Short mmCIF file of the N, C-alpha and C atoms (twelve columns), coordinates in Angstrom:
data_MODEL
# 
_entry.id   MODEL 
# 
loop_
_atom_site.group_PDB 
_atom_site.id 
_atom_site.type_symbol 
_atom_site.label_atom_id 
_atom_site.label_alt_id 
_atom_site.label_comp_id 
_atom_site.label_asym_id 
_atom_site.label_seq_id 
_atom_site.Cartn_x 
_atom_site.Cartn_y 
_atom_site.Cartn_z 
_atom_site.pdbx_PDB_model_num 
ATOM 1   N N  . MET A 1   -54.790 -40.534 216.406 1 
ATOM 2   C CA . MET A 1   -55.124 -41.128 215.082 1 
ATOM 3   C C  . MET A 1   -56.378 -41.611 214.930 1 
ATOM 4   N N  . ALA A 2   -56.915 -42.241 215.920 1 
ATOM 5   C CA . ALA A 2   -58.297 -42.815 215.964 1 
ATOM 6   C C  . ALA A 2   -59.356 -41.587 215.815 1 
ATOM 7   N N  . LEU A 3   -59.162 -40.593 216.313 1 
ATOM 8   C CA . LEU A 3   -60.091 -39.445 216.161 1 
ATOM 9   C C  . LEU A 3   -59.991 -38.926 214.799 1 
ATOM 10  N N  . GLN A 4   -58.824 -39.102 214.027 1 
ATOM 11  C CA . GLN A 4   -58.544 -38.513 212.676 1 
ATOM 12  C C  . GLN A 4   -59.235 -39.545 211.655 1 
ATOM 13  N N  . SER A 5   -59.175 -40.828 211.921 1 
ATOM 14  C CA . SER A 5   -59.435 -41.839 211.180 1 
ATOM 15  C C  . SER A 5   -60.759 -42.464 211.261 1 
ATOM 16  N N  . GLY A 6   -61.181 -42.361 212.524 1 
ATOM 17  C CA . GLY A 6   -62.510 -43.057 212.810 1 
ATOM 18  C C  . GLY A 6   -62.248 -44.422 213.110 1 
ATOM 19  N N  . ARG A 7   -61.206 -44.931 213.258 1 
ATOM 20  C CA . ARG A 7   -61.025 -46.465 213.591 1 
ATOM 21  C C  . ARG A 7   -60.833 -46.497 215.269 1 
ATOM 22  N N  . GLY A 8   -62.006 -47.020 215.780 1 
ATOM 23  C CA . GLY A 8   -61.892 -47.106 217.310 1 
ATOM 24  C C  . GLY A 8   -62.528 -45.900 218.002 1 
ATOM 25  N N  . ALA A 9   -62.879 -44.868 217.260 1 
ATOM 26  C CA . ALA A 9   -63.613 -43.703 217.782 1 
ATOM 27  C C  . ALA A 9   -64.335 -42.927 216.766 1 
ATOM 28  N N  . THR A 10  -65.137 -41.976 217.221 1 
ATOM 29  C CA . THR A 10  -65.869 -41.193 216.132 1 
ATOM 30  C C  . THR A 10  -64.882 -40.252 215.530 1 
ATOM 31  N N  . ILE A 11  -64.975 -39.829 214.309 1 
ATOM 32  C CA . ILE A 11  -64.093 -38.820 213.684 1 
ATOM 33  C C  . ILE A 11  -64.424 -37.480 214.477 1 
ATOM 34  N N  . ASP A 12  -63.444 -36.914 214.948 1 
ATOM 35  C CA . ASP A 12  -63.370 -35.653 215.515 1 
ATOM 36  C C  . ASP A 12  -61.998 -34.968 215.065 1 
ATOM 37  N N  . LEU A 13  -62.181 -34.240 213.949 1 
ATOM 38  C CA . LEU A 13  -60.883 -33.690 213.528 1 
ATOM 39  C C  . LEU A 13  -60.273 -32.615 214.278 1 
ATOM 40  N N  . PRO A 14  -61.213 -31.669 214.886 1 
ATOM 41  C CA . PRO A 14  -60.466 -30.623 215.864 1 
ATOM 42  C C  . PRO A 14  -59.958 -31.238 217.012 1 
ATOM 43  N N  . GLN A 15  -60.502 -32.380 217.745 1 
ATOM 44  C CA . GLN A 15  -60.015 -33.043 218.730 1 
ATOM 45  C C  . GLN A 15  -58.637 -33.879 218.324 1 
ATOM 46  N N  . ALA A 16  -58.684 -34.430 217.077 1 
ATOM 47  C CA . ALA A 16  -57.407 -34.837 216.611 1 
ATOM 48  C C  . ALA A 16  -56.301 -33.939 216.533 1 
ATOM 49  N N  . GLN A 17  -56.626 -32.734 215.970 1 
ATOM 50  C CA . GLN A 17  -55.641 -31.845 215.851 1 
ATOM 51  C C  . GLN A 17  -55.016 -31.342 217.258 1 
ATOM 52  N N  . ALA A 18  -55.930 -31.122 218.020 1 
ATOM 53  C CA . ALA A 18  -55.597 -30.880 219.590 1 
ATOM 54  C C  . ALA A 18  -54.624 -31.905 220.152 1 
ATOM 55  N N  . ALA A 19  -54.966 -33.325 219.972 1 
ATOM 56  C CA . ALA A 19  -54.181 -34.375 220.575 1 
ATOM 57  C C  . ALA A 19  -52.765 -34.151 219.797 1 
ATOM 58  N N  . TYR A 20  -52.645 -34.063 218.541 1 
ATOM 59  C CA . TYR A 20  -51.450 -33.791 217.857 1 
ATOM 60  C C  . TYR A 20  -50.665 -32.819 218.314 1 
ATOM 61  N N  . LEU A 21  -51.199 -31.564 218.615 1 
ATOM 62  C CA . LEU A 21  -50.440 -30.517 218.991 1 
ATOM 63  C C  . LEU A 21  -50.052 -30.779 220.555 1 
ATOM 64  N N  . LYS A 22  -50.781 -31.531 221.373 1 
ATOM 65  C CA . LYS A 22  -50.274 -31.857 222.669 1 
ATOM 66  C C  . LYS A 22  -49.164 -32.764 222.587 1 
ATOM 67  N N  . ALA A 23  -49.164 -33.670 221.683 1 
ATOM 68  C CA . ALA A 23  -48.113 -34.757 221.425 1 
ATOM 69  C C  . ALA A 23  -46.818 -34.018 221.080 1 
ATOM 70  N N  . CYS A 24  -47.009 -32.967 220.131 1 
ATOM 71  C CA . CYS A 24  -45.885 -32.224 219.598 1 
ATOM 72  C C  . CYS A 24  -45.242 -31.307 220.818 1 
ATOM 73  N N  . ALA A 25  -45.958 -30.744 221.555 1 
ATOM 74  C CA . ALA A 25  -45.547 -30.159 222.841 1 
ATOM 75  C C  . ALA A 25  -44.776 -30.872 223.667 1 
ATOM 76  N N  . ALA A 26  -45.385 -32.101 223.636 1 
ATOM 77  C CA . ALA A 26  -44.388 -33.085 224.758 1 
ATOM 78  C C  . ALA A 26  -43.132 -33.689 223.748 1 
ATOM 79  N N  . LYS A 27  -42.819 -33.165 222.789 1 
ATOM 80  C CA . LYS A 27  -41.637 -33.361 221.973 1 
ATOM 81  C C  . LYS A 27  -41.913 -34.851 221.277 1 
ATOM 82  N N  . ASP A 28  -43.084 -35.058 220.767 1 
ATOM 83  C CA . ASP A 28  -43.327 -36.409 219.935 1 
ATOM 84  C C  . ASP A 28  -43.190 -35.864 218.474 1 
ATOM 85  N N  . GLY A 29  -42.133 -36.302 217.786 1 
ATOM 86  C CA . GLY A 29  -42.025 -35.763 216.410 1 
ATOM 87  C C  . GLY A 29  -43.100 -36.188 215.568 1 
ATOM 88  N N  . GLY A 30  -43.669 -37.610 215.758 1 
ATOM 89  C CA . GLY A 30  -44.791 -38.001 214.906 1 
ATOM 90  C C  . GLY A 30  -46.106 -37.243 214.926 1 
ATOM 91  N N  . GLY A 31  -46.285 -36.846 216.361 1 
ATOM 92  C CA . GLY A 31  -47.280 -35.838 216.681 1 
ATOM 93  C C  . GLY A 31  -47.189 -34.496 215.714 1 
ATOM 94  N N  . CYS A 32  -46.082 -33.884 215.930 1 
ATOM 95  C CA . CYS A 32  -45.724 -32.914 215.237 1 
ATOM 96  C C  . CYS A 32  -46.021 -32.977 213.583 1 
ATOM 97  N N  . GLY A 33  -45.454 -34.074 213.070 1 
ATOM 98  C CA . GLY A 33  -45.618 -34.266 211.814 1 
ATOM 99  C C  . GLY A 33  -47.154 -34.508 211.363 1 
ATOM 100 N N  . ARG A 34  -47.997 -35.129 212.188 1 
ATOM 101 C CA . ARG A 34  -49.406 -35.206 211.935 1 
ATOM 102 C C  . ARG A 34  -50.087 -34.012 212.138 1 
ATOM 103 N N  . ALA A 35  -49.764 -33.133 212.908 1 
ATOM 104 C CA . ALA A 35  -50.315 -31.830 213.206 1 
ATOM 105 C C  . ALA A 35  -49.986 -30.915 211.783 1 
ATOM 106 N N  . GLY A 36  -48.764 -31.023 211.253 1 
ATOM 107 C CA . GLY A 36  -48.220 -30.418 210.117 1 
ATOM 108 C C  . GLY A 36  -49.109 -30.780 208.956 1 
ATOM 109 N N  . ALA A 37  -49.322 -32.067 208.838 1 
ATOM 110 C CA . ALA A 37  -50.026 -32.681 207.645 1 
ATOM 111 C C  . ALA A 37  -51.538 -32.288 207.759 1 
ATOM 112 N N  . MET A 38  -52.199 -31.981 208.827 1 
ATOM 113 C CA . MET A 38  -53.410 -31.580 208.973 1 
ATOM 114 C C  . MET A 38  -53.512 -29.950 208.678 1 
ATOM 115 N N  . TYR A 39  -52.586 -29.245 209.068 1 
ATOM 116 C CA . TYR A 39  -52.540 -27.901 208.618 1 
ATOM 117 C C  . TYR A 39  -52.193 -27.726 207.335 1 
ATOM 118 N N  . ALA A 40  -51.353 -28.436 206.723 1 
ATOM 119 C CA . ALA A 40  -50.932 -28.219 205.378 1 
ATOM 120 C C  . ALA A 40  -52.066 -28.642 204.329 1 
ATOM 121 N N  . SER A 41  -52.904 -29.756 204.591 1 
ATOM 122 C CA . SER A 41  -53.965 -30.085 203.874 1 
ATOM 123 C C  . SER A 41  -55.275 -29.158 204.199 1 
ATOM 124 N N  . GLY A 42  -55.376 -28.759 205.271 1 
ATOM 125 C CA . GLY A 42  -56.559 -28.025 205.710 1 
ATOM 126 C C  . GLY A 42  -57.676 -29.063 206.344 1 
ATOM 127 N N  . GLN A 43  -57.195 -30.199 206.647 1 
ATOM 128 C CA . GLN A 43  -57.978 -31.260 207.276 1 
ATOM 129 C C  . GLN A 43  -58.352 -30.690 208.666 1 
ATOM 130 N N  . GLY A 44  -59.486 -30.612 208.983 1 
ATOM 131 C CA . GLY A 44  -60.045 -30.006 210.394 1 
ATOM 132 C C  . GLY A 44  -60.081 -28.735 210.690 1 
ATOM 133 N N  . GLY A 45  -59.671 -27.773 209.681 1 
ATOM 134 C CA . GLY A 45  -59.824 -26.405 209.732 1 
ATOM 135 C C  . GLY A 45  -59.201 -25.886 208.563 1 
ATOM 136 N N  . ALA A 46  -59.004 -24.527 208.772 1 
ATOM 137 C CA . ALA A 46  -58.366 -23.786 207.628 1 
ATOM 138 C C  . ALA A 46  -57.018 -24.256 207.277 1 
ATOM 139 N N  . LYS A 47  -56.918 -24.229 205.861 1 
ATOM 140 C CA . LYS A 47  -55.359 -24.554 205.445 1 
ATOM 141 C C  . LYS A 47  -54.487 -23.555 205.796 1 
ATOM 142 N N  . ASP A 48  -53.499 -23.906 206.450 1 
ATOM 143 C CA . ASP A 48  -52.396 -23.047 206.774 1 
ATOM 144 C C  . ASP A 48  -51.160 -23.564 206.579 1 
ATOM 145 N N  . PHE A 49  -50.551 -23.319 205.202 1 
ATOM 146 C CA . PHE A 49  -49.265 -23.959 204.799 1 
ATOM 147 C C  . PHE A 49  -48.148 -23.632 205.728 1 
ATOM 148 N N  . ALA A 50  -48.010 -22.337 206.140 1 
ATOM 149 C CA . ALA A 50  -46.860 -22.108 206.911 1 
ATOM 150 C C  . ALA A 50  -46.917 -22.787 208.396 1 
ATOM 151 N N  . GLN A 51  -48.184 -22.983 208.889 1 
ATOM 152 C CA . GLN A 51  -48.100 -23.733 209.994 1 
ATOM 153 C C  . GLN A 51  -47.777 -25.175 209.722 1 
ATOM 154 N N  . GLY A 52  -48.361 -25.673 208.674 1 
ATOM 155 C CA . GLY A 52  -47.781 -27.082 208.195 1 
ATOM 156 C C  . GLY A 52  -46.435 -27.337 208.242 1 
ATOM 157 N N  . VAL A 53  -45.669 -26.431 207.418 1 
ATOM 158 C CA . VAL A 53  -44.146 -26.272 207.303 1 
ATOM 159 C C  . VAL A 53  -43.560 -26.324 208.851 1 
ATOM 160 N N  . ALA A 54  -44.053 -25.249 209.569 1 
ATOM 161 C CA . ALA A 54  -43.528 -25.096 210.852 1 
ATOM 162 C C  . ALA A 54  -43.686 -26.502 211.771 1 
ATOM 163 N N  . TYR A 55  -44.688 -27.251 211.618 1 
ATOM 164 C CA . TYR A 55  -44.798 -28.402 212.308 1 
ATOM 165 C C  . TYR A 55  -43.980 -29.555 211.847 1 
ATOM 166 N N  . PHE A 56  -44.065 -29.665 210.417 1 
ATOM 167 C CA . PHE A 56  -43.183 -30.664 209.928 1 
ATOM 168 C C  . PHE A 56  -41.664 -30.464 210.142 1 
ATOM 169 N N  . THR A 57  -41.387 -29.120 210.280 1 
ATOM 170 C CA . THR A 57  -39.901 -28.885 210.658 1 
ATOM 171 C C  . THR A 57  -39.686 -29.282 212.102 1 
ATOM 172 N N  . ARG A 58  -40.551 -29.021 213.005 1 
ATOM 173 C CA . ARG A 58  -40.407 -29.460 214.413 1 
ATOM 174 C C  . ARG A 58  -40.351 -30.927 214.518 1 
ATOM 175 N N  . GLY A 59  -41.244 -31.675 213.711 1 
ATOM 176 C CA . GLY A 59  -41.149 -33.112 213.690 1 
ATOM 177 C C  . GLY A 59  -39.882 -33.673 213.275 1 
ATOM 178 N N  . CYS A 60  -39.472 -33.112 212.233 1 
ATOM 179 C CA . CYS A 60  -38.134 -33.473 211.689 1 
ATOM 180 C C  . CYS A 60  -37.052 -33.195 212.504 1 
ATOM 181 N N  . ASP A 61  -36.904 -32.080 213.284 1 
ATOM 182 C CA . ASP A 61  -35.965 -31.637 214.206 1 
ATOM 183 C C  . ASP A 61  -36.076 -32.747 215.425 1 
ATOM 184 N N  . LEU A 62  -37.267 -33.347 215.668 1 
ATOM 185 C CA . LEU A 62  -37.329 -34.305 216.690 1 
ATOM 186 C C  . LEU A 62  -37.057 -35.515 216.154 1 
ATOM 187 N N  . ARG A 63  -36.432 -35.749 214.993 1 
ATOM 188 C CA . ARG A 63  -35.996 -37.075 214.482 1 
ATOM 189 C C  . ARG A 63  -37.035 -37.916 213.948 1 
ATOM 190 N N  . ASP A 64  -38.149 -37.339 213.429 1 
ATOM 191 C CA . ASP A 64  -39.319 -38.168 212.816 1 
ATOM 192 C C  . ASP A 64  -38.916 -38.304 211.323 1 
ATOM 193 N N  . GLY A 65  -38.769 -39.295 210.765 1 
ATOM 194 C CA . GLY A 65  -38.448 -39.627 209.303 1 
ATOM 195 C C  . GLY A 65  -39.456 -39.235 208.502 1 
ATOM 196 N N  . THR A 66  -40.811 -39.512 208.909 1 
ATOM 197 C CA . THR A 66  -42.053 -39.197 208.126 1 
ATOM 198 C C  . THR A 66  -42.222 -37.606 207.987 1 
ATOM 199 N N  . SER A 67  -41.766 -36.903 209.083 1 
ATOM 200 C CA . SER A 67  -41.798 -35.352 208.879 1 
ATOM 201 C C  . SER A 67  -40.868 -34.847 207.936 1 
ATOM 202 N N  . CYS A 68  -39.610 -35.434 208.030 1 
ATOM 203 C CA . CYS A 68  -38.454 -34.882 207.189 1 
ATOM 204 C C  . CYS A 68  -38.828 -35.242 205.675 1 
ATOM 205 N N  . ASN A 69  -39.313 -36.471 205.452 1 
ATOM 206 C CA . ASN A 69  -39.775 -36.729 204.250 1 
ATOM 207 C C  . ASN A 69  -41.016 -35.736 203.654 1 
ATOM 208 N N  . ALA A 70  -41.845 -35.566 204.541 1 
ATOM 209 C CA . ALA A 70  -42.992 -34.778 204.200 1 
ATOM 210 C C  . ALA A 70  -42.514 -33.436 203.672 1 
ATOM 211 N N  . LEU A 71  -41.627 -32.853 204.692 1 
ATOM 212 C CA . LEU A 71  -40.955 -31.463 204.521 1 
ATOM 213 C C  . LEU A 71  -40.261 -31.641 203.175 1 
ATOM 214 N N  . GLY A 72  -39.424 -32.455 202.833 1 
ATOM 215 C CA . GLY A 72  -38.764 -32.657 201.623 1 
ATOM 216 C C  . GLY A 72  -39.559 -32.564 200.519 1 
ATOM 217 N N  . GLY A 73  -40.843 -33.354 200.525 1 
ATOM 218 C CA . GLY A 73  -41.652 -33.313 199.408 1 
ATOM 219 C C  . GLY A 73  -42.213 -31.836 199.037 1 
ATOM 220 N N  . LEU A 74  -42.620 -31.034 200.175 1 
ATOM 221 C CA . LEU A 74  -42.969 -29.711 200.124 1 
ATOM 222 C C  . LEU A 74  -42.114 -29.020 199.153 1 
ATOM 223 N N  . TYR A 75  -40.819 -29.194 199.751 1 
ATOM 224 C CA . TYR A 75  -39.652 -28.345 199.127 1 
ATOM 225 C C  . TYR A 75  -39.507 -28.918 197.662 1 
ATOM 226 N N  . ALA A 76  -39.628 -30.033 197.458 1 
ATOM 227 C CA . ALA A 76  -39.451 -30.658 196.001 1 
ATOM 228 C C  . ALA A 76  -40.528 -30.177 195.069 1 
ATOM 229 N N  . THR A 77  -41.732 -29.946 195.554 1 
ATOM 230 C CA . THR A 77  -42.929 -29.895 194.600 1 
ATOM 231 C C  . THR A 77  -43.566 -28.538 194.751 1 
ATOM 232 N N  . THR A 78  -43.467 -27.686 195.782 1 
ATOM 233 C CA . THR A 78  -44.157 -26.430 195.943 1 
ATOM 234 C C  . THR A 78  -43.396 -25.415 195.506 1 
ATOM 235 N N  . ALA A 79  -43.984 -24.485 194.741 1 
ATOM 236 C CA . ALA A 79  -43.263 -23.317 194.067 1 
ATOM 237 C C  . ALA A 79  -42.972 -22.333 195.262 1 
ATOM 238 N N  . PRO A 80  -41.988 -21.627 195.286 1 
ATOM 239 C CA . PRO A 80  -40.645 -21.967 194.474 1 
ATOM 240 C C  . PRO A 80  -40.024 -23.063 195.136 1 
ATOM 241 N N  . THR A 81  -39.670 -24.041 194.345 1 
ATOM 242 C CA . THR A 81  -38.969 -25.297 194.837 1 
ATOM 243 C C  . THR A 81  -37.501 -25.097 195.385 1 
ATOM 244 N N  . ASP A 82  -37.138 -25.998 196.101 1 
ATOM 245 C CA . ASP A 82  -35.623 -25.795 196.524 1 
ATOM 246 C C  . ASP A 82  -35.192 -27.064 196.527 1 
ATOM 247 N N  . PRO A 83  -34.765 -27.564 195.414 1 
ATOM 248 C CA . PRO A 83  -34.230 -29.029 195.255 1 
ATOM 249 C C  . PRO A 83  -33.010 -29.460 196.235 1 
ATOM 250 N N  . ALA A 84  -32.195 -28.511 196.638 1 
ATOM 251 C CA . ALA A 84  -31.144 -28.775 197.482 1 
ATOM 252 C C  . ALA A 84  -31.626 -28.999 198.841 1 
ATOM 253 N N  . LYS A 85  -32.668 -28.180 199.373 1 
ATOM 254 C CA . LYS A 85  -33.250 -28.406 200.671 1 
ATOM 255 C C  . LYS A 85  -33.959 -29.699 200.675 1 
ATOM 256 N N  . ALA A 86  -34.782 -30.053 199.602 1 
ATOM 257 C CA . ALA A 86  -35.566 -31.285 199.446 1 
ATOM 258 C C  . ALA A 86  -34.469 -32.468 199.657 1 
ATOM 259 N N  . ALA A 87  -33.347 -32.348 198.955 1 
ATOM 260 C CA . ALA A 87  -32.442 -33.429 198.846 1 
ATOM 261 C C  . ALA A 87  -31.893 -33.603 200.322 1 
ATOM 262 N N  . LEU A 88  -31.627 -32.750 201.073 1 
ATOM 263 C CA . LEU A 88  -31.100 -32.730 202.532 1 
ATOM 264 C C  . LEU A 88  -32.286 -33.586 203.280 1 
ATOM 265 N N  . LEU A 89  -33.467 -33.104 203.200 1 
ATOM 266 C CA . LEU A 89  -34.455 -33.622 203.909 1 
ATOM 267 C C  . LEU A 89  -34.810 -35.051 203.717 1 
ATOM 268 N N  . PHE A 90  -34.861 -35.315 202.471 1 
ATOM 269 C CA . PHE A 90  -35.007 -36.735 202.147 1 
ATOM 270 C C  . PHE A 90  -33.814 -37.508 202.636 1 
ATOM 271 N N  . GLY A 91  -32.671 -37.076 202.468 1 
ATOM 272 C CA . GLY A 91  -31.371 -37.704 203.124 1 
ATOM 273 C C  . GLY A 91  -31.675 -37.980 204.619 1 
ATOM 274 N N  . LYS A 92  -31.963 -36.980 205.307 1 
ATOM 275 C CA . LYS A 92  -32.237 -37.093 206.768 1 
ATOM 276 C C  . LYS A 92  -33.405 -38.045 207.039 1 
ATOM 277 N N  . ALA A 93  -34.424 -38.027 206.266 1 
ATOM 278 C CA . ALA A 93  -35.536 -39.068 206.447 1 
ATOM 279 C C  . ALA A 93  -34.859 -40.405 206.146 1 
ATOM 280 N N  . CYS A 94  -34.062 -40.629 205.191 1 
ATOM 281 C CA . CYS A 94  -33.457 -41.904 204.931 1 
ATOM 282 C C  . CYS A 94  -32.537 -42.321 206.142 1 
ATOM 283 N N  . GLU A 95  -31.871 -41.453 206.577 1 
ATOM 284 C CA . GLU A 95  -30.751 -41.791 207.677 1 
ATOM 285 C C  . GLU A 95  -31.716 -42.288 208.884 1 
ATOM 286 N N  . LEU A 96  -32.945 -41.688 209.151 1 
ATOM 287 C CA . LEU A 96  -33.668 -42.191 210.158 1 
ATOM 288 C C  . LEU A 96  -34.560 -43.450 209.966 1 
ATOM 289 N N  . GLY A 97  -34.312 -43.979 208.871 1 
ATOM 290 C CA . GLY A 97  -34.780 -45.354 208.515 1 
ATOM 291 C C  . GLY A 97  -36.202 -45.153 207.816 1 
ATOM 292 N N  . HIS A 98  -36.561 -44.030 207.133 1 
ATOM 293 C CA . HIS A 98  -37.635 -43.867 206.349 1 
ATOM 294 C C  . HIS A 98  -37.496 -44.384 205.027 1 
ATOM 295 N N  . ALA A 99  -37.789 -45.573 204.682 1 
ATOM 296 C CA . ALA A 99  -37.484 -46.091 203.361 1 
ATOM 297 C C  . ALA A 99  -38.073 -45.102 202.100 1 
ATOM 298 N N  . VAL A 100 -39.228 -44.464 202.338 1 
ATOM 299 C CA . VAL A 100 -39.690 -43.748 201.175 1 
ATOM 300 C C  . VAL A 100 -38.722 -42.410 200.981 1 
ATOM 301 N N  . GLY A 101 -38.242 -42.146 201.978 1 
ATOM 302 C CA . GLY A 101 -37.380 -40.814 202.013 1 
ATOM 303 C C  . GLY A 101 -35.902 -41.261 201.340 1 
ATOM 304 N N  . CYS A 102 -35.450 -42.422 201.342 1 
ATOM 305 C CA . CYS A 102 -34.340 -42.951 200.632 1 
ATOM 306 C C  . CYS A 102 -34.781 -42.948 199.135 1 
ATOM 307 N N  . THR A 103 -35.930 -43.539 198.823 1 
ATOM 308 C CA . THR A 103 -36.315 -43.570 197.367 1 
ATOM 309 C C  . THR A 103 -36.468 -41.992 196.847 1 
ATOM 310 N N  . ASN A 104 -37.194 -41.273 197.600 1 
ATOM 311 C CA . ASN A 104 -37.274 -39.847 197.150 1 
ATOM 312 C C  . ASN A 104 -36.050 -39.102 197.019 1 
ATOM 313 N N  . ARG A 105 -34.891 -39.414 197.776 1 
ATOM 314 C CA . ARG A 105 -33.541 -38.808 197.766 1 
ATOM 315 C C  . ARG A 105 -32.976 -39.222 196.334 1 
ATOM 316 N N  . ASP A 106 -33.052 -40.691 196.301 1 
ATOM 317 C CA . ASP A 106 -32.576 -41.198 195.044 1 
ATOM 318 C C  . ASP A 106 -33.177 -40.656 193.786 1 
ATOM 319 N N  . ARG A 107 -34.350 -40.515 193.831 1 
ATOM 320 C CA . ARG A 107 -35.155 -40.001 192.584 1 
ATOM 321 C C  . ARG A 107 -34.929 -38.651 192.365 1 
ATOM 322 N N  . LEU A 108 -34.623 -37.698 193.254 1 
ATOM 323 C CA . LEU A 108 -34.361 -36.349 193.114 1 
ATOM 324 C C  . LEU A 108 -32.933 -36.296 192.604 1 
ATOM 325 N N  . ALA A 109 -32.028 -37.012 193.074 1 
ATOM 326 C CA . ALA A 109 -30.604 -37.095 192.670 1 
ATOM 327 C C  . ALA A 109 -30.454 -37.412 191.194 1 
ATOM 328 N N  . ALA A 110 -31.451 -38.433 190.752 1 
ATOM 329 C CA . ALA A 110 -31.421 -38.695 189.401 1 
ATOM 330 C C  . ALA A 110 -31.947 -37.881 188.373 1 
ATOM 331 N N  . GLY A 111 -32.634 -36.822 188.920 1 
ATOM 332 C CA . GLY A 111 -33.352 -36.011 188.161 1 
ATOM 333 C C  . GLY A 111 -34.864 -36.324 187.909 1 
ATOM 334 N N  . GLY A 112 -35.343 -37.364 188.755 1 
ATOM 335 C CA . GLY A 112 -36.824 -37.638 188.485 1 
ATOM 336 C C  . GLY A 112 -37.726 -36.972 189.275 1 
ATOM 337 N N  . ALA A 113 -38.846 -37.008 189.143 1 
ATOM 338 C CA . ALA A 113 -39.866 -36.452 189.874 1 
ATOM 339 C C  . ALA A 113 -40.207 -37.138 191.094 1 
ATOM 340 N N  . ARG A 114 -40.576 -36.649 192.258 1 
ATOM 341 C CA . ARG A 114 -40.874 -37.278 193.535 1 
ATOM 342 C C  . ARG A 114 -42.199 -37.914 193.205 1 
# 
């Protein structure tokens, strides 16, 4: 994270991505989610939405609430949307203790925007 943010290290986005991928390979859900965010946003390289989704999915499968919430957000807001899948992912994020996931689940259930 220091390589991505520049806090305590010089910003080096390719190295940050490599570190996140290594963490993900070691079954760290947070590392998978951070790799997914970098791919989805194009930070540190070419934007690769499919890779972003794949890494968020892996992070969520590894019980990282932030990854589940982010993936739910993609399904809630990216065409074609899938509100049912988004609701399941927000619910899983909430079950994992991610408060924003709970809020997003409730907003989606009430018909509100994420």
